[in-house]
């Protein structure tokens, strides 16, 4: 009979993740180096400069209006069908599913949850930072502009910065951030840059975003990628917490499957060999006199206490059959007398 434990699909996934990571030995977790800090500061300054330029209705806003009046979708209408599909690479839903599937396979191969947790942290930062600026500035898009030359701020819109562009930078750039080798990281960095630039330019072509929206979306996504090393300790603690929680749930499940011990009143009287005996504590309790209560007027005679012998009481099916020592047939003389009595006629018959 096979006694192998049948594991569920989730338990098989965690069983593989329990193994040691198979990441290359030379690959290290990205650190916040001086070069990265300088690049982060430069990108942040560029981000703030674009916001100030739009708030002050500078030359950047005039450039937005000029390109809007140029209407690129009317200048090159033959590209419209293709670019409608290309812009999907910047939508959060489809791209998150595709990248999560790839990183899930990476987690399975490397026996670690770090790729998926890193993607979750990056998308959370993207939603918080980009979403708060969108709702705070409330800029309207080119198709809903009401006043020529205006920045269209604080009008209830939500297109500044461009969410498609920022999402393309973060979603595809996370693949380069988690690359296993230096060559792969460089190749994926170029691919993610081309995809994010193409998505941003496509939104301008379709007339859904201003040029300043796309510039701010590129810088917003790049800031998130550059800041990810600061969140590596949080990612490591989250991974350890997930595994600890899994172990706690597993122990609780195993405890729930164990049968509870049956306790009866005769348990203290049974020894390991199946014989009756009294525990010392029970014997001492029986030896101590119990407090007497006032007896009633007619007290019945006390019943004798049962005598506990050294052997247990056996039921009929457990008793050993006893075979008589001699023969059960009567002696020869007794049989002859019985036959003569039977043959004698009865008087008066």
Short mmCIF file of C-alpha atoms in Angstrom, two decimals:
data_model
loop_
_atom_site.label_atom_id
_atom_site.label_comp_id
_atom_site.label_asym_id
_atom_site.label_seq_id
_atom_site.Cartn_x
_atom_site.Cartn_y
_atom_site.Cartn_z
CA UNK A 1 0.00 0.00 0.00
CA UNK A 2 1.39 3.41 -1.00
CA UNK A 3 1.62 6.02 1.72
CA UNK A 4 2.89 8.96 -0.40
CA UNK A 5 1.42 12.32 0.60
CA UNK A 6 -0.73 13.89 -2.12
CA UNK A 7 0.26 17.56 -2.49
CA UNK A 8 -1.92 20.28 -3.89
CA UNK A 9 -0.72 22.53 -6.72
CA UNK A 10 0.10 25.38 -4.33
CA UNK A 11 2.02 23.02 -2.03
CA UNK A 12 4.05 21.73 -5.00
CA UNK A 13 4.95 25.31 -5.93
CA UNK A 14 6.12 26.10 -2.38
CA UNK A 15 7.95 22.77 -2.17
CA UNK A 16 10.04 23.80 -5.17
CA UNK A 17 10.56 27.28 -3.74
CA UNK A 18 11.90 25.69 -0.53
CA UNK A 19 15.01 24.61 -2.40
CA UNK A 20 18.12 26.75 -2.52
CA UNK A 21 18.09 29.48 -5.21
CA UNK A 22 19.79 28.56 -8.47
CA UNK A 23 20.74 32.11 -9.38
CA UNK A 24 24.23 32.64 -10.82
CA UNK A 25 26.85 33.05 -8.14
CA UNK A 26 28.19 36.30 -9.59
CA UNK A 27 24.76 37.99 -9.64
CA UNK A 28 24.20 40.36 -6.72
CA UNK A 29 21.21 42.35 -5.59
CA UNK A 30 21.38 45.86 -7.11
CA UNK A 31 22.69 48.46 -4.69
CA UNK A 32 22.13 52.20 -4.57
CA UNK A 33 25.54 53.16 -5.97
CA UNK A 34 26.84 56.69 -6.40
CA UNK A 35 26.24 56.56 -10.14
CA UNK A 36 22.63 55.52 -9.56
CA UNK A 37 22.14 58.30 -6.99
CA UNK A 38 23.44 60.91 -9.45
CA UNK A 39 21.18 59.57 -12.19
CA UNK A 40 18.22 59.57 -9.82
CA UNK A 41 18.89 63.20 -8.82
CA UNK A 42 19.20 64.31 -12.47
CA UNK A 43 15.95 62.59 -13.42
CA UNK A 44 14.16 64.13 -10.44
CA UNK A 45 15.37 67.60 -11.44
CA UNK A 46 14.11 67.02 -14.99
CA UNK A 47 10.76 65.87 -13.59
CA UNK A 48 10.35 68.99 -11.48
CA UNK A 49 11.41 71.22 -14.40
CA UNK A 50 8.62 69.81 -16.59
CA UNK A 51 6.03 70.35 -13.85
CA UNK A 52 7.16 73.94 -13.35
CA UNK A 53 7.16 74.58 -17.12
CA UNK A 54 3.55 73.40 -17.41
CA UNK A 55 2.43 75.29 -14.31
CA UNK A 56 3.89 78.55 -15.66
CA UNK A 57 2.47 78.01 -19.18
CA UNK A 58 5.93 78.28 -20.72
CA UNK A 59 7.21 77.41 -24.19
CA UNK A 60 6.54 73.71 -23.47
CA UNK A 61 2.78 74.38 -23.36
CA UNK A 62 3.00 76.26 -26.67
CA UNK A 63 4.80 73.24 -28.16
CA UNK A 64 1.97 71.03 -26.92
CA UNK A 65 -0.58 73.13 -28.77
CA UNK A 66 1.45 73.29 -31.98
CA UNK A 67 1.72 69.51 -32.21
CA UNK A 68 -1.96 69.16 -31.35
CA UNK A 69 -2.91 71.44 -34.27
CA UNK A 70 -0.53 69.52 -36.54
CA UNK A 71 -2.67 66.39 -35.96
CA UNK A 72 -0.17 63.60 -36.73
CA UNK A 73 -2.96 61.02 -37.09
CA UNK A 74 -4.19 63.00 -40.12
CA UNK A 75 -0.72 63.45 -41.61
CA UNK A 76 0.06 59.72 -41.61
CA UNK A 77 -3.26 57.89 -41.52
CA UNK A 78 -1.71 54.65 -42.84
CA UNK A 79 0.00 54.13 -39.45
CA UNK A 80 -3.16 54.43 -37.44
CA UNK A 81 -4.15 50.73 -37.44
CA UNK A 82 -0.68 49.51 -36.48
CA UNK A 83 -0.19 52.09 -33.73
CA UNK A 84 -3.56 51.22 -32.22
CA UNK A 85 -2.11 47.78 -31.42
CA UNK A 86 1.31 49.10 -30.42
CA UNK A 87 -0.10 51.35 -27.71
CA UNK A 88 -1.40 48.24 -25.92
CA UNK A 89 2.20 47.62 -24.80
CA UNK A 90 1.71 50.52 -22.41
CA UNK A 91 -1.62 49.46 -20.93
CA UNK A 92 -1.25 48.31 -17.34
CA UNK A 93 -3.52 45.25 -17.47
CA UNK A 94 -2.13 43.32 -20.48
CA UNK A 95 1.50 44.21 -19.83
CA UNK A 96 1.29 43.32 -16.13
CA UNK A 97 -0.15 39.89 -16.99
CA UNK A 98 2.55 39.16 -19.59
CA UNK A 99 5.44 40.29 -17.41
CA UNK A 100 4.02 38.55 -14.32
CA UNK A 101 3.82 35.26 -16.27
CA UNK A 102 7.47 35.57 -17.27
CA UNK A 103 8.62 36.50 -13.79
CA UNK A 104 6.53 33.69 -12.32
CA UNK A 105 8.46 31.24 -14.46
CA UNK A 106 11.69 32.90 -13.29
CA UNK A 107 10.59 32.44 -9.68
CA UNK A 108 9.89 28.76 -10.38
CA UNK A 109 13.30 28.22 -11.94
CA UNK A 110 15.28 30.17 -9.37
CA UNK A 111 13.24 28.96 -6.34
CA UNK A 112 12.63 32.47 -5.01
CA UNK A 113 9.73 34.91 -4.81
CA UNK A 114 11.91 37.98 -5.35
CA UNK A 115 10.99 38.62 -9.05
CA UNK A 116 7.26 38.64 -8.39
CA UNK A 117 7.56 40.72 -5.20
CA UNK A 118 9.78 43.23 -7.01
CA UNK A 119 7.18 43.59 -9.76
CA UNK A 120 4.47 44.12 -7.15
CA UNK A 121 6.48 46.82 -5.36
CA UNK A 122 7.23 48.61 -8.65
CA UNK A 123 3.59 48.62 -9.73
CA UNK A 124 2.52 49.83 -6.29
CA UNK A 125 4.97 52.74 -6.48
CA UNK A 126 3.76 53.50 -10.00
CA UNK A 127 0.11 53.67 -8.97
CA UNK A 128 0.79 55.81 -5.91
CA UNK A 129 3.19 58.36 -7.45
CA UNK A 130 1.71 58.74 -10.92
CA UNK A 131 -1.89 58.49 -9.74
CA UNK A 132 -1.48 61.15 -7.07
CA UNK A 133 0.08 63.64 -9.52
CA UNK A 134 -2.62 62.92 -12.11
CA UNK A 135 -5.44 63.63 -9.67
CA UNK A 136 -3.64 66.55 -8.03
CA UNK A 137 -2.98 68.52 -11.24
CA UNK A 138 -6.18 67.47 -13.05
CA UNK A 139 -5.02 68.29 -16.58
CA UNK A 140 -7.31 67.78 -19.58
CA UNK A 141 -6.16 65.96 -22.74
CA UNK A 142 -5.90 67.47 -26.25
CA UNK A 143 -9.32 66.16 -27.31
CA UNK A 144 -10.99 67.86 -24.32
CA UNK A 145 -9.08 71.19 -24.29
CA UNK A 146 -11.27 74.24 -23.81
CA UNK A 147 -8.94 77.27 -24.17
CA UNK A 148 -6.20 77.63 -26.78
CA UNK A 149 -2.79 78.22 -25.25
CA UNK A 150 -3.90 77.17 -21.76
CA UNK A 151 -2.19 74.45 -19.74
CA UNK A 152 -5.65 72.97 -18.95
CA UNK A 153 -4.68 72.27 -15.34
CA UNK A 154 -7.02 71.73 -12.36
CA UNK A 155 -9.93 71.02 -14.70
CA UNK A 156 -10.79 67.49 -13.56
CA UNK A 157 -8.57 65.61 -16.01
CA UNK A 158 -6.13 62.77 -15.33
CA UNK A 159 -3.59 62.62 -18.14
CA UNK A 160 -0.51 64.39 -16.67
CA UNK A 161 1.84 62.51 -16.54
CA UNK A 162 1.13 59.89 -19.18
CA UNK A 163 0.19 56.61 -17.49
CA UNK A 164 0.82 54.55 -20.66
CA UNK A 165 4.36 55.89 -20.93
CA UNK A 166 5.24 55.48 -17.25
CA UNK A 167 3.78 51.98 -17.20
CA UNK A 168 5.79 50.97 -20.28
CA UNK A 169 9.01 52.21 -18.66
CA UNK A 170 8.37 50.36 -15.38
CA UNK A 171 6.84 47.14 -16.72
CA UNK A 172 9.42 46.43 -19.39
CA UNK A 173 12.29 48.00 -17.47
CA UNK A 174 11.75 45.60 -14.55
CA UNK A 175 12.90 42.78 -16.83
CA UNK A 176 16.26 44.52 -17.28
CA UNK A 177 16.45 45.24 -13.55
CA UNK A 178 16.03 41.52 -12.73
CA UNK A 179 18.28 40.22 -15.52
CA UNK A 180 20.62 37.35 -14.61
CA UNK A 181 23.69 38.50 -16.58
CA UNK A 182 25.21 41.81 -17.52
CA UNK A 183 24.75 41.21 -21.26
CA UNK A 184 21.09 40.32 -20.79
CA UNK A 185 20.58 43.43 -18.68
CA UNK A 186 22.00 45.66 -21.39
CA UNK A 187 19.93 44.05 -24.13
CA UNK A 188 16.72 44.27 -22.13
CA UNK A 189 17.49 47.88 -21.20
CA UNK A 190 17.65 48.80 -24.89
CA UNK A 191 14.45 46.85 -25.64
CA UNK A 192 12.53 48.49 -22.78
CA UNK A 193 13.76 51.94 -23.82
CA UNK A 194 12.60 51.40 -27.42
CA UNK A 195 9.19 50.10 -26.29
CA UNK A 196 8.60 52.96 -23.85
CA UNK A 197 9.67 55.61 -26.38
CA UNK A 198 7.41 54.05 -29.02
CA UNK A 199 4.43 53.94 -26.69
CA UNK A 200 4.91 57.56 -25.65
CA UNK A 201 5.23 58.76 -29.25
CA UNK A 202 2.15 56.73 -30.20
CA UNK A 203 0.01 58.49 -27.60
CA UNK A 204 1.07 61.84 -29.07
CA UNK A 205 0.28 60.57 -32.60
CA UNK A 206 -3.21 59.46 -31.53
CA UNK A 207 -3.84 62.80 -29.82
CA UNK A 208 -4.55 61.30 -26.39
CA UNK A 209 -1.60 63.05 -24.64
CA UNK A 210 0.37 66.25 -24.84
CA UNK A 211 4.12 66.11 -25.43
CA UNK A 212 4.74 67.30 -21.87
CA UNK A 213 2.61 64.39 -20.58
CA UNK A 214 4.90 61.91 -22.31
CA UNK A 215 8.08 63.60 -21.08
CA UNK A 216 6.82 63.52 -17.50
CA UNK A 217 5.73 59.87 -17.90
CA UNK A 218 9.20 58.83 -19.06
CA UNK A 219 10.87 60.55 -16.11
CA UNK A 220 8.29 59.19 -13.60
CA UNK A 221 8.87 55.60 -14.71
CA UNK A 222 12.63 56.00 -14.69
CA UNK A 223 12.54 57.39 -11.14
CA UNK A 224 10.75 54.25 -9.94
CA UNK A 225 13.30 51.93 -11.56
CA UNK A 226 16.20 53.92 -10.13
CA UNK A 227 14.69 53.90 -6.62
CA UNK A 228 14.07 50.11 -6.47
CA UNK A 229 17.39 49.27 -4.69
CA UNK A 230 16.15 51.26 -1.69
CA UNK A 231 13.28 48.78 -1.41
CA UNK A 232 15.38 45.60 -1.61
CA UNK A 233 15.40 45.10 2.21
CA UNK A 234 11.60 45.36 2.19
CA UNK A 235 11.41 42.83 -0.64
CA UNK A 236 13.61 40.38 1.29
CA UNK A 237 11.53 40.75 4.47
CA UNK A 238 8.33 40.25 2.51
CA UNK A 239 9.65 37.04 0.98
CA UNK A 240 10.68 35.71 4.39
CA UNK A 241 7.29 36.65 5.84
CA UNK A 242 5.46 34.75 3.08
CA UNK A 243 7.44 31.59 3.77
CA UNK A 244 6.98 31.93 7.55
CA UNK A 245 3.25 32.36 7.07
CA UNK A 246 3.16 29.28 4.86
CA UNK A 247 4.93 27.22 7.55
CA UNK A 248 2.49 28.45 10.20
CA UNK A 249 -0.52 27.47 8.08
CA UNK A 250 1.05 24.09 7.34
CA UNK A 251 1.59 23.34 11.05
CA UNK A 252 -1.97 24.33 11.84
CA UNK A 253 -3.27 22.06 9.07
CA UNK A 254 -1.21 19.13 10.33
CA UNK A 255 -2.41 19.73 13.90
CA UNK A 256 -6.02 19.76 12.73
CA UNK A 257 -5.62 16.40 10.97
CA UNK A 258 -4.24 14.63 14.13
CA UNK A 259 -6.95 12.74 16.11
CA UNK A 260 -7.55 13.94 19.65
CA UNK A 261 -6.70 11.41 22.43
CA UNK A 262 -9.72 9.64 23.98
CA UNK A 263 -9.85 10.03 27.76
CA UNK A 264 -12.28 7.99 29.86
CA UNK A 265 -12.89 7.45 33.55
CA UNK A 266 -11.07 4.07 33.47
CA UNK A 267 -7.89 5.44 31.90
CA UNK A 268 -6.00 5.86 35.20
CA UNK A 269 -6.87 2.25 36.16
CA UNK A 270 -5.38 0.61 33.06
CA UNK A 271 -1.69 -0.18 32.92
CA UNK A 272 0.41 -0.62 29.81
CA UNK A 273 -0.04 -4.42 29.97
CA UNK A 274 -3.84 -4.30 30.04
CA UNK A 275 -4.21 -5.23 33.75
CA UNK A 276 -6.16 -3.41 36.35
CA UNK A 277 -4.26 -1.33 38.82
CA UNK A 278 -4.72 1.73 40.94
CA UNK A 279 -2.55 4.77 40.38
CA UNK A 280 -0.68 6.03 43.44
CA UNK A 281 -2.59 9.29 43.37
CA UNK A 282 -5.90 7.42 43.24
CA UNK A 283 -4.78 5.09 46.09
CA UNK A 284 -3.81 8.01 48.29
CA UNK A 285 -7.08 9.73 47.53
CA UNK A 286 -8.99 6.56 48.48
CA UNK A 287 -6.97 6.19 51.74
CA UNK A 288 -7.80 9.68 52.93
CA UNK A 289 -11.11 9.85 54.79
CA UNK A 290 -13.74 11.81 52.99
CA UNK A 291 -15.66 14.51 54.86
CA UNK A 292 -18.80 13.02 56.41
CA UNK A 293 -22.16 14.55 55.73
CA UNK A 294 -25.12 14.35 58.13
CA UNK A 295 -26.79 10.94 57.62
CA UNK A 296 -30.51 10.81 56.87
CA UNK A 297 -33.04 9.18 59.20
CA UNK A 298 -33.19 5.86 57.33
CA UNK A 299 -29.77 5.12 55.91
CA UNK A 300 -29.67 2.07 53.60
CA UNK A 301 -27.07 -0.54 54.27
CA UNK A 302 -23.87 0.20 52.36
CA UNK A 303 -23.21 -2.01 49.40
CA UNK A 304 -19.94 -3.94 49.53
CA UNK A 305 -17.20 -2.47 47.41
CA UNK A 306 -16.21 -4.54 44.38
CA UNK A 307 -13.05 -6.53 44.80
CA UNK A 308 -10.43 -5.75 42.20
CA UNK A 309 -8.36 -8.83 41.60
CA UNK A 310 -5.05 -9.04 39.89
CA UNK A 311 -6.62 -10.23 36.62
CA UNK A 312 -9.25 -8.53 34.47
CA UNK A 313 -12.78 -9.82 34.07
CA UNK A 314 -13.10 -11.80 30.84
CA UNK A 315 -16.27 -12.15 28.81
CA UNK A 316 -17.55 -15.53 27.68
CA UNK A 317 -15.93 -15.35 24.24
CA UNK A 318 -12.51 -14.73 25.84
CA UNK A 319 -12.64 -17.60 28.37
CA UNK A 320 -10.52 -20.72 27.74
CA UNK A 321 -12.70 -23.80 27.16
CA UNK A 322 -12.17 -26.59 29.78
CA UNK A 323 -12.13 -30.20 28.53
CA UNK A 324 -13.32 -32.91 31.04
CA UNK A 325 -10.61 -35.30 32.16
CA UNK A 326 -12.48 -38.66 31.70
CA UNK A 327 -15.03 -40.18 29.33
CA UNK A 328 -18.61 -38.95 29.46
CA UNK A 329 -20.08 -42.47 28.74
CA UNK A 330 -21.47 -44.46 31.78
CA UNK A 331 -19.76 -47.65 32.97
CA UNK A 332 -20.50 -51.08 31.37
CA UNK A 333 -22.58 -52.31 34.34
CA UNK A 334 -24.77 -49.26 34.38
CA UNK A 335 -25.52 -49.64 30.65
CA UNK A 336 -26.62 -53.30 31.09
CA UNK A 337 -28.99 -52.44 33.94
CA UNK A 338 -30.52 -49.66 31.91
CA UNK A 339 -31.18 -52.02 28.97
CA UNK A 340 -32.84 -54.73 31.17
CA UNK A 341 -35.10 -52.14 32.80
CA UNK A 342 -36.25 -50.94 29.42
CA UNK A 343 -37.08 -54.50 28.21
CA UNK A 344 -39.12 -55.52 31.36
CA UNK A 345 -42.94 -55.55 30.68
CA UNK A 346 -45.09 -53.20 32.68
CA UNK A 347 -47.62 -54.90 35.04
CA UNK A 348 -51.32 -54.60 34.10
CA UNK A 349 -50.48 -53.80 30.59
#
